[in-house]
Amino acid sequence: MAACQRDPRGAVPAALSSGWDDVLIQLLSTPGVSENDVIKTLCMASAAGQGGAVRSILSIFPNAARTCDTTKDNVTALHYASTREVALLLMRSGASPVSELNSSGARPIHTASSAGHVEVVRCLLEPASVNQQTRVTGDTPLSVACAAGRLPVVRMLVNIGADLRISN
């Protein structure tokens, strides 16, 4: 395990970035820590692909996977998922790849498509059809991946049957 690094953002990000999951849980369980602090930490761990930290946080705060970070565009940790492991952990804890919309109307599959996370996109597609997951604006995962220039995601979506004719 790495030594705990100094982090100007505070103790929780320092524990998270150093991989000290037991310290992280102790900090998050401290009286006065808000639910939104837990959600922010879960989002950070999700974005960093830290499956161990995500698993630890969800074991203590099981509803966190279904809760939005109200300070940052109503995103859930599933919007930040950067690995298949993290996406699966969150979905097993109740996060919905279809019903979770952030304040701009994007579902987790749109953020994963835009970020180029091929395995996360594939994981998010398992429970629903690729052509049915549109943003409020009508954007499909394919159109979002194309706009972001994410060729591996575009290839994967086309290979599994994304409809090229759907326009937004």
Short mmCIF file of C-alpha atoms in Angstrom, two decimals:
data_model
loop_
_atom_site.label_atom_id
_atom_site.label_comp_id
_atom_site.label_asym_id
_atom_site.label_seq_id
_atom_site.Cartn_x
_atom_site.Cartn_y
_atom_site.Cartn_z
CA MET A 1 0.00 0.00 0.00
CA ALA A 2 1.28 3.48 -0.86
CA ALA A 3 2.08 5.99 1.83
CA CYS A 4 -0.66 8.53 2.37
CA GLN A 5 0.10 11.52 0.18
CA ARG A 6 -0.61 15.11 1.17
CA ASP A 7 -3.65 16.37 -0.66
CA PRO A 8 -4.63 20.05 -0.60
CA ARG A 9 -8.29 19.01 -0.97
CA GLY A 10 -8.30 17.35 2.45
CA ALA A 11 -8.17 14.03 4.28
CA VAL A 12 -10.85 12.15 2.31
CA PRO A 13 -9.24 12.70 -1.13
CA ALA A 14 -5.84 11.88 0.41
CA ALA A 15 -7.11 8.55 1.75
CA LEU A 16 -8.87 7.81 -1.54
CA SER A 17 -5.88 8.59 -3.73
CA SER A 18 -3.58 6.54 -1.46
CA GLY A 19 -5.82 3.48 -1.56
CA TRP A 20 -6.50 3.39 2.19
CA ASP A 21 -10.11 2.15 2.00
CA ASP A 22 -10.38 1.46 5.75
CA VAL A 23 -9.24 5.01 6.53
CA LEU A 24 -11.63 6.35 3.91
CA ILE A 25 -14.59 4.54 5.49
CA GLN A 26 -13.62 5.79 8.96
CA LEU A 27 -13.53 9.36 7.67
CA LEU A 28 -16.87 9.03 5.85
CA SER A 29 -18.48 7.50 8.96
CA THR A 30 -17.50 10.45 11.14
CA PRO A 31 -20.43 12.43 12.59
CA GLY A 32 -21.03 15.60 10.61
CA VAL A 33 -20.07 14.14 7.24
CA SER A 34 -22.96 14.86 4.90
CA GLU A 35 -24.60 12.47 2.48
CA ASN A 36 -23.38 14.70 -0.34
CA ASP A 37 -19.78 14.30 0.92
CA VAL A 38 -20.23 10.52 0.64
CA ILE A 39 -21.69 10.87 -2.87
CA LYS A 40 -18.83 13.15 -3.98
CA THR A 41 -16.30 10.61 -2.69
CA LEU A 42 -18.11 7.77 -4.44
CA CYS A 43 -18.06 9.81 -7.67
CA MET A 44 -14.30 10.44 -7.27
CA ALA A 45 -13.63 6.74 -6.68
CA SER A 46 -15.83 5.82 -9.64
CA ALA A 47 -14.02 8.24 -11.95
CA ALA A 48 -10.65 6.92 -10.80
CA GLY A 49 -11.74 3.32 -11.41
CA GLN A 50 -11.09 2.39 -7.79
CA GLY A 51 -13.27 -0.68 -7.44
CA GLY A 52 -12.08 -1.43 -3.91
CA ALA A 53 -13.02 2.03 -2.66
CA VAL A 54 -16.38 1.89 -4.46
CA ARG A 55 -17.07 -1.53 -2.92
CA SER A 56 -16.11 -0.26 0.57
CA ILE A 57 -18.25 2.86 0.31
CA LEU A 58 -21.27 0.89 -0.94
CA SER A 59 -20.89 -1.65 1.87
CA ILE A 60 -21.39 1.12 4.45
CA PHE A 61 -23.65 3.43 2.42
CA PRO A 62 -25.71 1.09 0.20
CA ASN A 63 -28.05 3.80 -1.11
CA ALA A 64 -25.21 5.98 -2.35
CA ALA A 65 -25.25 4.36 -5.80
CA ARG A 66 -28.77 5.65 -6.39
CA THR A 67 -28.17 9.20 -5.16
CA CYS A 68 -27.18 12.29 -7.16
CA ASP A 69 -24.45 14.76 -6.34
CA THR A 70 -26.66 17.84 -6.16
CA THR A 71 -23.67 20.19 -6.20
CA LYS A 72 -22.46 18.97 -9.60
CA ASP A 73 -25.14 18.75 -12.29
CA ASN A 74 -27.15 15.98 -10.56
CA VAL A 75 -24.72 13.30 -11.67
CA THR A 76 -24.54 9.86 -10.11
CA ALA A 77 -21.42 7.79 -9.58
CA LEU A 78 -22.50 5.73 -12.60
CA HIS A 79 -22.04 8.82 -14.80
CA TYR A 80 -18.39 8.81 -13.68
CA ALA A 81 -17.74 5.06 -13.96
CA SER A 82 -14.44 4.57 -15.75
CA THR A 83 -14.15 0.79 -15.52
CA ARG A 84 -16.49 -2.15 -16.07
CA GLU A 85 -15.89 -3.32 -12.49
CA VAL A 86 -17.06 0.00 -11.05
CA ALA A 87 -20.11 0.17 -13.35
CA LEU A 88 -21.16 -3.35 -12.34
CA LEU A 89 -20.70 -2.63 -8.63
CA LEU A 90 -22.87 0.47 -8.91
CA MET A 91 -25.60 -1.26 -10.93
CA ARG A 92 -25.67 -4.17 -8.48
CA SER A 93 -26.27 -1.57 -5.76
CA GLY A 94 -29.26 -0.12 -7.60
CA ALA A 95 -27.86 2.51 -9.96
CA SER A 96 -29.93 2.52 -13.14
CA PRO A 97 -28.16 2.98 -16.48
CA VAL A 98 -31.45 3.96 -18.11
CA SER A 99 -33.21 6.25 -15.65
CA GLU A 100 -30.25 8.25 -14.30
CA LEU A 101 -30.29 11.64 -16.06
CA ASN A 102 -27.95 14.45 -15.15
CA SER A 103 -29.02 18.10 -15.37
CA SER A 104 -28.10 18.28 -19.08
CA GLY A 105 -30.24 15.21 -19.83
CA ALA A 106 -27.35 12.77 -20.32
CA ARG A 107 -27.54 9.17 -19.16
CA PRO A 108 -24.44 7.33 -17.91
CA ILE A 109 -23.99 5.74 -21.34
CA HIS A 110 -23.64 9.18 -22.91
CA THR A 111 -20.90 10.23 -20.50
CA ALA A 112 -19.11 6.89 -20.97
CA SER A 113 -19.41 7.19 -24.76
CA SER A 114 -18.05 10.72 -24.68
CA ALA A 115 -15.15 9.68 -22.41
CA GLY A 116 -14.28 6.69 -24.61
CA HIS A 117 -14.83 4.04 -21.92
CA VAL A 118 -15.60 1.11 -24.27
CA GLU A 119 -16.01 -1.55 -21.58
CA VAL A 120 -18.28 0.70 -19.51
CA VAL A 121 -20.44 1.40 -22.58
CA ARG A 122 -20.66 -2.33 -23.27
CA CYS A 123 -21.64 -2.97 -19.63
CA LEU A 124 -24.29 -0.24 -19.67
CA LEU A 125 -25.81 -1.64 -22.84
CA GLU A 126 -26.46 -5.06 -21.36
CA PRO A 127 -29.68 -4.06 -19.61
CA ALA A 128 -31.12 -1.95 -22.45
CA SER A 129 -31.02 -1.49 -26.20
CA VAL A 130 -28.42 0.82 -27.68
CA ASN A 131 -30.99 2.68 -29.77
CA GLN A 132 -33.38 3.32 -26.87
CA GLN A 133 -30.96 5.17 -24.60
CA THR A 134 -31.30 8.73 -25.83
CA ARG A 135 -30.65 11.99 -24.07
CA VAL A 136 -33.44 14.47 -23.54
CA THR A 137 -32.05 16.25 -26.61
CA GLY A 138 -32.37 13.06 -28.68
CA ASP A 139 -28.64 12.27 -28.80
CA THR A 140 -27.87 8.57 -28.96
CA PRO A 141 -24.73 7.00 -27.49
CA LEU A 142 -23.47 6.67 -31.10
CA SER A 143 -23.96 10.37 -31.88
CA VAL A 144 -22.23 11.36 -28.61
CA ALA A 145 -19.27 9.05 -29.32
CA CYS A 146 -19.03 10.40 -32.89
CA ALA A 147 -19.09 14.02 -31.70
CA ALA A 148 -16.30 13.25 -29.21
CA GLY A 149 -14.22 11.39 -31.83
CA ARG A 150 -14.19 8.14 -29.81
CA LEU A 151 -13.55 5.64 -32.63
CA PRO A 152 -13.30 2.50 -30.42
CA VAL A 153 -16.72 3.27 -28.92
CA VAL A 154 -18.17 4.05 -32.37
CA ARG A 155 -16.89 0.71 -33.69
CA MET A 156 -18.33 -1.20 -30.74
CA LEU A 157 -21.73 0.52 -30.98
CA VAL A 158 -21.97 -0.07 -34.73
CA ASN A 159 -20.95 -3.72 -34.26
CA ILE A 160 -23.74 -4.32 -31.76
CA GLY A 161 -26.38 -2.72 -33.92
CA ALA A 162 -26.53 1.02 -33.30
CA ASP A 163 -28.82 2.57 -35.89
CA LEU A 164 -26.88 5.04 -38.05
CA ARG A 165 -30.11 6.61 -39.29
CA ILE A 166 -31.34 7.93 -35.94
CA SER A 167 -30.86 11.68 -35.92
CA ASN A 168 -31.24 14.12 -33.09
#
